[in-house]
Short mmCIF file of C-alpha atoms and ligand atoms in Angstrom, two decimals:
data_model
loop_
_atom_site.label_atom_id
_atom_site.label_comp_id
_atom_site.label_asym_id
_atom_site.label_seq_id
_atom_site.Cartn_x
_atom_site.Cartn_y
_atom_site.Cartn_z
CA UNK I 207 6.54 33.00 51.62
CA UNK I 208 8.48 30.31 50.39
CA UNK I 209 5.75 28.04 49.81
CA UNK I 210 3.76 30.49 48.30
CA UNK I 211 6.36 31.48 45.87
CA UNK I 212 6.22 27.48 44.76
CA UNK I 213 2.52 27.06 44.66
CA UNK I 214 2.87 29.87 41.82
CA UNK I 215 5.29 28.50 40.02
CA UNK I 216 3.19 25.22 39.93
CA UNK I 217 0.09 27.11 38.80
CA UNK I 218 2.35 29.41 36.29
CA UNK I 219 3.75 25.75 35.16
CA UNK I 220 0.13 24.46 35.13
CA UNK I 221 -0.92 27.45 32.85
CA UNK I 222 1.63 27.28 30.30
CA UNK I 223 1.10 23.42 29.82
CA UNK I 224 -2.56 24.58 28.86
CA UNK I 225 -1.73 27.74 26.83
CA UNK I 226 0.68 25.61 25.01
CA UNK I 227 -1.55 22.65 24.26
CA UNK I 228 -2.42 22.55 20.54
CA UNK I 229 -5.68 22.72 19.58
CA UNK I 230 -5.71 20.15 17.28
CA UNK I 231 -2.75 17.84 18.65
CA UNK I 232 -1.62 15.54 15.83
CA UNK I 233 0.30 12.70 17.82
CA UNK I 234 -1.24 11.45 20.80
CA UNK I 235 0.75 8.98 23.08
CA UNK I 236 -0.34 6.80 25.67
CA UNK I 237 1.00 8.27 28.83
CA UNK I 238 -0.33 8.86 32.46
CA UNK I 239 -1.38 12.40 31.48
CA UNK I 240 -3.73 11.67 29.46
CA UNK I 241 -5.89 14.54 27.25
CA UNK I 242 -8.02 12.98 25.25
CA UNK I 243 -8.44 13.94 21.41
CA UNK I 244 -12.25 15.31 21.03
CA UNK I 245 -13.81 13.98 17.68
CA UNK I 246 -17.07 16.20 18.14
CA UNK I 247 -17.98 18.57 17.73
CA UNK I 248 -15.52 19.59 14.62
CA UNK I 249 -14.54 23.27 12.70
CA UNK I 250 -17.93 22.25 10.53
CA UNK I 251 -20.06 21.86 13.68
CA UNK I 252 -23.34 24.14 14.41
CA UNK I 253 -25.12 23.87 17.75
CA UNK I 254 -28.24 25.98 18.15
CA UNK I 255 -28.95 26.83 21.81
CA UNK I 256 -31.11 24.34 24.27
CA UNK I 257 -30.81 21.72 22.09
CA UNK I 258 -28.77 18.38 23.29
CA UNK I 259 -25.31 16.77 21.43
CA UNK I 260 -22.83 14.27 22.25
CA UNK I 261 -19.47 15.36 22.42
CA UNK I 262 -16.92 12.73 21.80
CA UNK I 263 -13.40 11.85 22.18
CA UNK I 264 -11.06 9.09 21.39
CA UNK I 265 -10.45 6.51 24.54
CA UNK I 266 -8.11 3.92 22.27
CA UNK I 267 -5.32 5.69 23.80
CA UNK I 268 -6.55 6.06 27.40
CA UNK I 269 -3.54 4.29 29.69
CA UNK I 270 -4.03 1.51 32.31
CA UNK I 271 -4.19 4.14 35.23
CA UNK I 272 -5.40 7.70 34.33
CA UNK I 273 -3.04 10.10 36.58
CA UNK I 274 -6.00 11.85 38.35
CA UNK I 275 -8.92 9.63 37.57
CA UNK I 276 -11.87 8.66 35.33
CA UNK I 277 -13.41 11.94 36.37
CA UNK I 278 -13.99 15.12 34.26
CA UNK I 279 -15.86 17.93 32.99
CA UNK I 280 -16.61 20.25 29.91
CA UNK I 281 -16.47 24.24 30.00
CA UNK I 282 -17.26 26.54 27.37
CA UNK I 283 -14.07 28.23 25.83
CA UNK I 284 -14.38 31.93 24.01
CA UNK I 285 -11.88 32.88 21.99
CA UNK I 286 -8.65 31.92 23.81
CA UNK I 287 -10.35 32.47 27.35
CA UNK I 288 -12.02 29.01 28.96
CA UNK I 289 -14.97 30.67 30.73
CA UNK I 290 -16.83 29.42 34.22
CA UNK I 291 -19.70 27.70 31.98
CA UNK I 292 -19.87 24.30 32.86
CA UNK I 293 -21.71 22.15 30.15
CA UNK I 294 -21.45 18.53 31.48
CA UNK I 295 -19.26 17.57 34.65
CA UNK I 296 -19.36 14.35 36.69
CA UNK I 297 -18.32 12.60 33.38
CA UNK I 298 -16.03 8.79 32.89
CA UNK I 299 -13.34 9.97 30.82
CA UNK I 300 -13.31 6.49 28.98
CA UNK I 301 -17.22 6.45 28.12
CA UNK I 302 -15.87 8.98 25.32
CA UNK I 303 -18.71 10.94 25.13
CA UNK I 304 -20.83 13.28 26.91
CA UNK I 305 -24.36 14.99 26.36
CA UNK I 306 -24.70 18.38 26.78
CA UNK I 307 -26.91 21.00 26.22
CA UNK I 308 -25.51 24.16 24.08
CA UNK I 309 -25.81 27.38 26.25
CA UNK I 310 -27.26 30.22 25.59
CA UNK I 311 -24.88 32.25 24.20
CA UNK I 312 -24.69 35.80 21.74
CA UNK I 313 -24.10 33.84 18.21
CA UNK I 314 -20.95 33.64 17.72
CA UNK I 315 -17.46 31.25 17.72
CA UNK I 316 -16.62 28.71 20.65
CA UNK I 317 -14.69 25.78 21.50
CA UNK I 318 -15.01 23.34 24.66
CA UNK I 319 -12.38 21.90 27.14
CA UNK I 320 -12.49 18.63 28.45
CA UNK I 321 -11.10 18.56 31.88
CA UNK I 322 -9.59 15.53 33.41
CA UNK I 323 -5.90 14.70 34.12
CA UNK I 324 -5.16 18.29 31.54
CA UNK I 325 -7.76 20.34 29.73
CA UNK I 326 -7.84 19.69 26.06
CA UNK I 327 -9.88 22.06 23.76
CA UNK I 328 -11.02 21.10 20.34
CA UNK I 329 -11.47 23.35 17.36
CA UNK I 330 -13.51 26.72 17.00
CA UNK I 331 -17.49 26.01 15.75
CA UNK I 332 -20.26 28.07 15.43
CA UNK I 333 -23.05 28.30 18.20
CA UNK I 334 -26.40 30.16 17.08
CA UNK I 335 -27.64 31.52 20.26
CA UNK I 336 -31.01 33.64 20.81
CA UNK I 337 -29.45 36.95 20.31
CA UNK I 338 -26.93 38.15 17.12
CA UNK I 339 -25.47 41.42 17.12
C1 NAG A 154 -2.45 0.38 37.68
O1 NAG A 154 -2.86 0.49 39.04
C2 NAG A 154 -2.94 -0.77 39.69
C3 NAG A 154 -3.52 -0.54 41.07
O2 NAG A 154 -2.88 0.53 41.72
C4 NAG A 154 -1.54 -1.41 39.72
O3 NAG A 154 -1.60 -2.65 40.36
C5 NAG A 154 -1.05 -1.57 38.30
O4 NAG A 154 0.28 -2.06 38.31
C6 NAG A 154 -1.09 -0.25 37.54
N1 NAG A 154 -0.77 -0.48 36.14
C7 NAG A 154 0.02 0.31 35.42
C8 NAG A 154 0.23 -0.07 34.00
O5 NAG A 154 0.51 1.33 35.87
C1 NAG A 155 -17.10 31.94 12.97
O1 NAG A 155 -15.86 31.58 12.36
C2 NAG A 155 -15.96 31.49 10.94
C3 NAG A 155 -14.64 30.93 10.44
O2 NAG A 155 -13.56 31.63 11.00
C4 NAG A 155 -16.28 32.85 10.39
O3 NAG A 155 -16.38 32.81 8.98
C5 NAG A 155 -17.60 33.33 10.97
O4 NAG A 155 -17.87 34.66 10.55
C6 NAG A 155 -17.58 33.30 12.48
N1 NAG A 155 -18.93 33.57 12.94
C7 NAG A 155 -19.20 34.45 13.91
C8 NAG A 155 -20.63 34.63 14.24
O5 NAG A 155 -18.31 35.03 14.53
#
């Protein structure tokens, strides 16, 4: 029971640090934690469905050790939900860029999380998918 009662208090904890991340964090220290600022795709960006980009982020601030790893991965974000779409994953944090494909999606606003020692989402940009309503 006891244990239990901690593990949600960790994931609670774990939740709030995400909820309460900015989405466009002005100061960015170098720390274990690391979240790396993403530089693409910006408010201005348009993707149009199938076709590739590189998403980027800044690495000049990675630190010496990164907490949990070089490892991460993008997911799709709607509105203030991150959904189960993965769009690149098995990714080096410090390459500081990834391809992906844009999904398939109803036209509309998105953002995307980069995953590695904390998820960091960048700003809202238009995706033109293969249906509008
Ligand atoms: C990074 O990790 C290595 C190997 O564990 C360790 O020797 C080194 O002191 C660490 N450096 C920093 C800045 O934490
Ligand atoms: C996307 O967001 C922009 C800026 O907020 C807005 O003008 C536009 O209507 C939105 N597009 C869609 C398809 O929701």
């Amino acid at each position: 029971m006891k244990f239990t009662t901690i593990l949600s208090a960790l994931a609670l904890g774990a939740f709030s640090q995400l909820a309460s991340a900015a989405p466009a964090p002005a100061a960015h220290q170098a720390r274990d934690v690391w979240d790396p600022l993403m530089t693409y795709p910006t408010a201005e960006t348009v993707w149009q469905s199938g076709q590739t980009y590189t998403v980027t982020w800044e690495t000049e601030d990675a630190p010496v050790n990164i907490t949990n790893g070089d490892g991460g991965f993008i997911i799709l974000r709607s509105g203030d939900e991150e959904t189960s779409v993965l769009l690149a994953w098995d990714i080096h944090l410090r390459d500081g860029q990834a391809q992906v494909t844009a999904p398939n999606v109803i036209t509309g606003n998105f953002s995307l999380v980069l995953f590695g020692d904390s998820g960091n989402w960048g700003p809202n940009f238009l995706i033109n998918g293969p249906v509008t309503f």
